[in-house]
Short mmCIF file of C-alpha atoms in Angstrom, two decimals:
data_model
loop_
_atom_site.label_atom_id
_atom_site.label_comp_id
_atom_site.label_asym_id
_atom_site.label_seq_id
_atom_site.Cartn_x
_atom_site.Cartn_y
_atom_site.Cartn_z
CA MET L 1 104.30 148.34 89.47
CA PRO L 2 104.31 144.88 88.67
CA PHE L 3 107.72 142.67 88.24
CA LEU L 4 108.65 141.56 84.68
CA GLY L 5 110.34 138.13 85.20
CA GLN L 6 111.15 136.43 88.25
CA ASP L 7 110.50 138.21 91.39
CA TRP L 8 114.20 138.64 92.65
CA ARG L 9 112.75 138.73 96.08
CA SER L 10 111.51 135.18 95.75
CA PRO L 11 113.58 132.12 97.49
CA GLY L 12 112.91 130.46 94.44
CA TRP L 13 109.23 129.01 95.49
CA ARG L 14 106.39 128.22 92.22
CA TRP L 15 103.19 129.93 93.14
CA VAL L 16 100.25 129.56 91.18
CA LYS L 17 97.26 131.97 90.50
CA THR L 18 93.88 130.67 92.14
CA GLU L 19 90.44 132.47 92.55
CA ASP L 20 91.48 132.97 96.26
CA GLY L 21 94.91 134.47 94.96
CA TRP L 22 98.55 133.31 94.78
CA LYS L 23 99.37 130.19 96.11
CA ARG L 24 102.62 128.34 96.40
CA CYS L 25 103.06 124.72 94.82
CA GLU L 26 104.19 122.24 97.23
CA PRO L 27 107.48 119.70 96.53
CA PHE L 28 105.74 116.55 94.92
CA SER L 29 106.92 112.79 95.61
CA PRO L 30 105.49 109.86 94.62
CA ALA L 31 104.87 108.63 98.40
CA LEU L 32 103.20 111.95 98.98
CA GLY L 33 101.11 111.57 96.00
CA ASP L 34 99.82 108.06 97.18
CA GLU L 35 99.15 109.24 100.53
CA ASN L 36 97.34 112.73 99.13
CA ASN L 37 94.84 110.24 97.02
CA GLN L 38 94.20 108.08 99.97
CA LEU L 39 93.25 111.18 102.17
CA ASN L 40 91.01 112.50 99.41
CA ASP L 41 89.05 109.31 99.11
CA ILE L 42 88.90 109.37 102.94
CA SER L 43 87.78 112.81 102.85
CA HIS L 44 84.53 112.19 100.78
CA THR L 45 83.45 109.60 103.52
CA VAL L 46 81.92 109.34 106.79
CA ILE L 47 84.40 108.13 109.43
CA LEU L 48 82.85 106.17 112.51
CA THR L 49 85.10 105.50 115.32
CA GLY L 50 84.39 103.88 118.87
CA ASP L 51 81.62 102.23 120.27
CA ASP L 52 77.67 102.39 119.24
CA GLU L 53 76.92 104.55 121.94
CA ASP L 54 79.78 107.17 121.41
CA GLU L 55 80.06 107.59 117.94
CA GLU L 56 81.83 110.42 116.57
CA ILE L 57 81.05 112.02 112.83
CA TYR L 58 84.10 113.60 111.32
CA SER L 59 82.97 115.90 108.65
CA ALA L 60 85.13 116.63 104.99
CA GLU L 61 86.67 119.60 106.43
CA ASP L 62 87.91 117.62 109.54
CA CYS L 63 89.13 115.30 107.16
CA GLU L 64 90.89 117.64 104.98
CA LEU L 65 92.62 119.14 108.35
CA ALA L 66 94.08 115.74 109.17
CA ALA L 67 95.37 115.40 105.53
CA LYS L 68 97.45 118.81 105.71
CA LYS L 69 98.48 117.69 109.43
CA ARG L 70 99.72 114.24 107.71
CA LYS L 71 101.74 116.12 104.80
CA LYS L 72 103.31 118.37 107.20
CA ASP L 73 104.23 115.51 109.51
CA HIS L 74 105.57 113.80 106.29
CA PHE L 75 108.20 116.38 105.63
CA ARG L 76 108.96 116.86 109.51
CA ASN L 77 109.39 113.40 110.35
CA ASN L 78 111.64 112.85 106.94
CA THR L 79 115.10 113.34 108.57
CA ASP L 80 116.86 112.80 105.08
CA SER L 81 115.21 115.26 103.64
CA GLN L 82 117.28 118.63 103.02
CA CYS L 83 116.25 122.22 101.57
CA PHE L 84 117.61 122.49 97.84
CA TYR L 85 117.74 125.29 95.84
CA ARG L 86 118.61 126.26 92.26
CA GLU L 87 120.83 129.38 93.31
CA LYS L 88 123.78 128.45 95.71
CA TRP L 89 124.22 131.87 96.99
CA ILE L 90 122.22 134.20 99.50
CA TYR L 91 121.58 138.07 99.98
CA VAL L 92 122.71 138.96 103.33
CA HIS L 93 120.26 141.57 104.79
CA LYS L 94 120.31 142.50 108.24
CA GLU L 95 117.37 144.75 108.28
CA SER L 96 113.83 145.00 106.82
CA THR L 97 113.55 147.06 103.70
CA ARG L 98 110.43 147.93 101.43
CA GLU L 99 111.38 145.15 99.06
CA ARG L 100 112.56 142.73 101.94
CA HIS L 101 110.86 141.78 105.07
CA GLY L 102 112.88 140.42 107.66
CA TYR L 103 116.65 139.68 107.87
CA CYS L 104 118.62 136.60 106.93
CA THR L 105 119.66 134.00 109.61
CA LEU L 106 122.51 131.52 109.91
CA GLY L 107 120.24 128.94 109.30
CA GLU L 108 118.75 129.97 106.25
CA ALA L 109 122.49 130.80 104.80
CA PHE L 110 123.56 127.16 106.35
CA ASN L 111 120.44 125.54 103.74
CA ARG L 112 120.61 127.76 100.91
CA LEU L 113 124.84 127.34 100.68
CA ASP L 114 124.69 123.78 99.44
CA PHE L 115 127.27 122.49 101.86
CA SER L 116 126.05 118.84 101.20
CA SER L 117 127.50 118.98 97.89
CA ALA L 118 130.69 120.95 99.16
CA ILE L 119 132.08 118.46 101.13
CA GLN L 120 132.33 116.01 98.14
CA ASP L 121 134.91 118.80 97.16
CA ILE L 122 138.67 117.99 98.53
CA ARG L 123 139.12 122.00 98.48
CA ARG L 124 136.11 123.08 100.06
CA PHE L 125 136.01 119.99 102.99
CA ASN L 126 138.36 121.45 105.89
CA TYR L 127 136.67 124.81 105.02
CA VAL L 128 133.07 123.35 105.80
CA VAL L 129 134.48 121.34 108.70
CA LYS L 130 135.53 124.48 110.47
CA LEU L 131 132.63 125.91 109.84
CA LEU L 132 130.44 123.26 111.61
CA GLN L 133 133.06 123.27 114.40
CA LEU L 134 132.69 126.95 115.00
CA ILE L 135 128.54 126.64 115.02
CA ALA L 136 128.93 123.65 117.32
CA LYS L 137 130.97 125.45 119.84
CA SER L 138 128.84 128.82 119.58
CA GLN L 139 125.95 128.90 117.41
CA LEU L 140 123.91 125.84 117.68
CA THR L 141 121.25 127.51 119.62
CA SER L 142 120.74 129.63 116.34
CA LEU L 143 119.75 127.30 114.55
CA SER L 144 116.22 126.60 113.14
CA GLY L 145 114.46 123.07 113.20
CA ALA L 146 115.15 123.02 109.73
CA ALA L 147 118.70 123.68 109.46
CA GLN L 148 119.58 121.12 112.53
CA LYS L 149 118.35 118.45 110.23
CA ASN L 150 120.67 119.76 107.65
CA TYR L 151 123.42 120.35 110.09
CA PHE L 152 122.95 116.77 111.33
CA ASN L 153 123.02 115.23 107.79
CA ILE L 154 125.85 116.84 106.60
CA LEU L 155 127.83 115.55 109.78
CA ASP L 156 126.79 112.34 108.88
CA LYS L 157 128.02 111.98 105.48
CA ILE L 158 131.13 113.79 106.72
CA VAL L 159 131.68 110.54 109.03
CA ARG L 160 130.90 108.22 106.12
CA LYS L 161 133.41 110.10 103.83
CA VAL L 162 135.72 109.80 106.65
CA MET L 163 134.89 106.41 107.30
CA GLU L 164 135.28 105.27 103.77
CA ASP L 165 138.36 107.53 102.52
CA GLN L 166 140.42 107.89 105.71
CA TYR L 167 140.57 111.34 105.32
CA ASN L 168 141.75 113.74 107.97
CA PRO L 169 140.22 111.78 110.65
CA ARG L 170 141.74 114.03 113.07
CA LEU L 171 139.97 117.07 111.98
CA ILE L 172 136.74 115.26 112.40
CA LYS L 173 137.61 113.85 116.00
CA ASP L 174 138.26 117.46 116.87
CA LEU L 175 134.62 118.56 115.41
CA LEU L 176 132.69 115.77 117.43
CA GLN L 177 134.34 116.52 120.80
CA ASP L 178 133.44 120.03 120.80
CA LEU L 179 129.47 118.88 119.70
CA SER L 180 129.43 116.66 122.12
CA SER L 181 130.77 118.81 124.99
CA THR L 182 128.34 121.96 123.81
CA LEU L 183 125.75 119.15 124.03
CA CYS L 184 126.28 117.99 127.37
CA ILE L 185 126.20 121.70 128.71
CA LEU L 186 122.95 122.48 126.73
CA ILE L 187 121.20 119.78 127.85
CA ARG L 188 121.91 120.19 131.34
CA GLY L 189 120.50 123.73 130.85
CA VAL L 190 117.20 122.80 128.89
CA GLY L 191 115.16 124.44 131.75
CA LYS L 192 116.28 127.48 130.60
CA SER L 193 114.94 126.47 126.75
CA VAL L 194 118.03 126.91 125.03
CA LEU L 195 117.66 124.38 122.52
CA VAL L 196 115.23 124.55 119.54
CA GLY L 197 113.31 121.26 119.62
CA ASN L 198 112.38 118.35 121.94
CA ILE L 199 114.87 117.64 124.23
CA ASN L 200 114.43 113.81 123.48
CA ILE L 201 115.42 114.65 119.72
CA TRP L 202 118.86 116.31 121.07
CA ILE L 203 119.51 113.52 123.40
CA CYS L 204 119.25 110.99 120.36
CA ARG L 205 121.65 113.09 118.42
CA LEU L 206 124.05 113.00 121.57
CA GLU L 207 124.19 109.12 121.59
CA THR L 208 124.55 109.20 117.88
CA ILE L 209 127.83 111.54 118.17
CA LEU L 210 129.09 109.45 121.01
CA LEU L 211 128.48 106.42 118.52
CA TRP L 212 130.60 108.35 115.53
CA GLN L 213 133.10 108.96 117.91
CA GLN L 214 133.71 105.23 118.89
CA GLN L 215 133.68 104.17 115.16
CA LEU L 216 136.62 107.14 114.56
CA LYS L 217 138.15 105.80 117.23
CA ASN L 218 138.09 102.20 116.06
CA LEU L 219 139.14 103.13 112.27
CA GLN L 220 141.73 101.06 110.70
CA MET L 221 143.83 102.96 107.98
CA ASN L 222 143.77 100.62 104.81
CA LYS L 223 147.40 99.32 103.70
CA GLN L 224 148.30 101.02 100.36
CA VAL L 225 149.23 98.52 97.55
CA ASN L 226 152.71 99.78 96.43
CA ASN L 227 153.06 99.56 92.49
CA GLY L 228 155.57 101.75 92.03
CA LEU L 229 157.58 104.69 93.87
CA THR L 230 156.66 105.50 97.16
CA LEU L 231 157.00 108.65 99.44
CA SER L 232 160.03 107.09 101.19
CA ASP L 233 161.69 106.98 97.83
CA LEU L 234 162.08 110.57 97.29
CA PRO L 235 165.20 112.43 97.77
CA LEU L 236 165.62 114.20 101.18
CA HIS L 237 165.35 117.56 99.60
CA MET L 238 162.34 116.81 98.08
CA LEU L 239 160.95 115.73 101.27
CA ASN L 240 162.04 118.69 103.05
CA ASN L 241 160.00 120.70 100.70
CA ILE L 242 156.98 118.68 101.13
CA LEU L 243 157.26 119.22 105.05
CA TYR L 244 157.88 123.24 104.22
CA ARG L 245 154.38 123.46 102.66
CA PHE L 246 152.48 122.31 105.81
CA SER L 247 150.70 125.00 108.02
CA ASP L 248 150.09 122.49 110.35
CA GLY L 249 151.94 121.13 113.15
CA TRP L 250 150.18 118.38 114.07
CA ASP L 251 150.44 117.14 109.90
CA ILE L 252 154.45 117.69 110.25
CA ILE L 253 154.49 115.40 113.37
CA THR L 254 151.97 112.65 111.91
CA LEU L 255 154.12 112.77 108.66
CA GLY L 256 157.07 112.05 110.48
CA GLN L 257 155.99 109.00 111.95
CA VAL L 258 156.03 107.18 108.68
CA THR L 259 159.92 106.82 108.34
CA PRO L 260 162.86 107.22 110.15
CA ALA L 261 164.06 109.97 107.66
CA LEU L 262 160.82 111.94 107.72
CA TYR L 263 161.07 112.14 111.37
CA MET L 264 164.63 113.74 111.27
CA LEU L 265 163.11 116.15 108.91
CA SER L 266 160.41 116.94 111.06
CA GLU L 267 162.44 117.70 114.02
CA ASP L 268 164.47 120.27 112.44
CA ARG L 269 164.71 123.75 114.57
CA GLN L 270 164.40 125.98 111.23
CA LEU L 271 161.08 123.90 109.88
CA TRP L 272 159.46 124.87 113.21
CA LYS L 273 161.00 128.42 113.55
CA LYS L 274 159.53 129.07 109.86
CA LEU L 275 156.06 127.89 111.24
CA CYS L 276 156.11 129.99 114.46
CA GLN L 277 156.95 133.04 112.11
CA TYR L 278 154.23 132.34 109.92
CA HIS L 279 151.48 131.92 112.44
CA PHE L 280 152.66 134.54 114.86
CA ALA L 281 154.15 137.63 115.28
CA GLU L 282 157.58 138.80 117.02
CA LYS L 283 155.84 140.49 120.19
CA GLN L 284 154.24 137.27 120.79
CA PHE L 285 157.12 135.02 120.91
CA CYS L 286 159.03 137.25 123.56
CA ARG L 287 156.08 136.86 125.79
CA HIS L 288 156.27 132.71 125.63
CA LEU L 289 159.94 132.15 125.41
CA ILE L 290 161.00 128.45 126.00
CA LEU L 291 164.69 127.39 126.03
CA SER L 292 166.25 123.72 125.41
CA GLU L 293 168.72 122.47 127.58
CA LYS L 294 171.46 123.59 125.25
CA GLY L 295 170.00 127.10 126.12
CA HIS L 296 168.28 127.44 122.45
CA ILE L 297 164.75 128.43 121.40
CA ASP L 298 162.79 124.76 121.38
CA TRP L 299 160.53 126.27 118.40
CA LYS L 300 158.45 123.21 118.00
CA LEU L 301 157.52 123.48 121.61
CA MET L 302 156.89 127.22 120.95
CA TYR L 303 154.56 126.58 118.29
CA PHE L 304 152.17 124.62 120.76
CA ALA L 305 152.31 127.09 123.52
CA LEU L 306 151.46 129.78 120.97
CA GLN L 307 148.90 128.32 119.84
CA LYS L 308 147.04 128.02 123.06
CA TYR L 309 147.25 131.68 123.17
CA TYR L 310 146.63 133.02 119.94
CA PRO L 311 144.67 131.99 116.79
CA ILE L 312 146.64 130.47 113.93
CA LYS L 313 146.59 131.32 110.24
CA GLU L 314 143.96 128.80 108.49
CA GLN L 315 144.09 127.89 104.66
CA TYR L 316 141.57 126.34 102.46
CA GLY L 317 141.75 125.35 99.10
CA ASP L 318 138.37 127.24 98.37
CA THR L 319 136.33 129.17 100.77
CA LEU L 320 133.18 131.58 100.41
CA HIS L 321 132.78 134.97 99.11
CA PHE L 322 131.01 137.97 99.47
CA CYS L 323 130.10 140.51 97.14
CA ARG L 324 130.14 144.05 98.87
CA HIS L 325 128.50 145.54 95.91
CA CYS L 326 125.50 143.11 96.05
CA SER L 327 125.77 141.70 99.68
CA ILE L 328 125.21 137.95 98.50
CA LEU L 329 127.72 134.95 99.92
CA PHE L 330 128.53 132.54 97.37
CA TRP L 331 130.78 129.84 96.31
CA LYS L 332 133.31 131.65 94.09
CA ASP L 333 132.72 128.53 91.41
CA THR L 334 128.89 128.96 91.32
CA GLY L 335 129.08 132.65 91.05
CA HIS L 336 125.96 135.13 91.22
CA PRO L 337 124.18 137.52 89.62
CA CYS L 338 126.17 140.78 90.17
CA THR L 339 125.57 143.78 88.53
CA ALA L 340 129.04 145.75 89.35
CA SER L 341 131.01 147.08 86.51
CA ASP L 342 133.84 145.06 87.71
CA PRO L 343 132.84 142.07 89.97
CA ASP L 344 136.45 141.16 90.82
CA THR L 345 137.04 144.07 92.51
CA CYS L 346 134.12 143.58 94.62
CA LEU L 347 134.70 140.19 96.02
CA MET L 348 136.15 139.24 99.20
CA PRO L 349 137.00 135.98 100.54
CA VAL L 350 134.79 134.91 104.12
CA SER L 351 136.52 132.91 106.72
CA PRO L 352 134.52 130.52 108.62
CA GLN L 353 134.59 133.00 111.77
CA HIS L 354 133.73 135.86 109.58
CA PHE L 355 130.93 133.62 108.12
CA ILE L 356 129.54 133.22 111.63
CA ASP L 357 130.39 136.74 112.14
CA LEU L 358 127.87 137.66 109.12
CA PHE L 359 124.73 136.54 111.02
CA LYS L 360 125.19 137.94 114.90
CA PHE L 361 122.96 140.81 115.41
#
């Protein structure tokens, strides 16, 4: 039975019917078009190479094969190219069916969900960085060649953004540190074929990561011009309310270094107690009690001690969502073609770790 309208199983490619059957349209670029014209002109001629004694004559079929190979190399060697899709969602399926052959991979999902644009949104920036960090720790070998290029292109944009905006450099430093450590281990195990691609490419990527780390290490924060009220001009109770909104202990310490008043507020025992109670359970407190010289619980040291043993709660301005009815992963703002009568009841926010777990088979 023929499908009416666009084939929902298609990933968005355009197809043209020819005498030999349906063929997929290749993306067109001016540079590639000029190259194709040159190759077409060459394909109708006879090429002579070498000396007169050792002449080698290439037929039109050989030239056509060479043209196809050059087109493949054009896309393969273009490190700035990425996969772009109209739909910013992906159907997550883990087994073959009559309608869908194969299964969805982590690299495919990484390419389809448009993380390159997501890092420009301050609500999604931390989410994408955390996801890249988890991939660097455990799933780097699962990425295909195209997904690898996309991964490092996005990473390059993140570093550029941090260098320009000075936004959350500590988070990026942690990501690069985990990525460089993982690559050093994997490169040593190249005999086991643990990395997809040429080892020299990975060595160049490792050198690029080390260069990024040096650039972030030498990053100088721009001094803001005071055009009115500043943070230090706010009343103490408002500054205290700001500190109580933080969910990361390192952010509290960093803000406490701005002024003496903020330092005093950042050392409040009640503040660190609330932070510990937010992230950890009371049973976990009893296993790692740390007392001060006065016999009181040192909640600040408790927080960092518990952080080594237990995961902390993560907060993000925006996350990916999964529709249990359609089995589709998507950004909530972009939506997806849901067929449920009440789509909102089927949505489930997806944490970075849950995203990784969706593609473990």
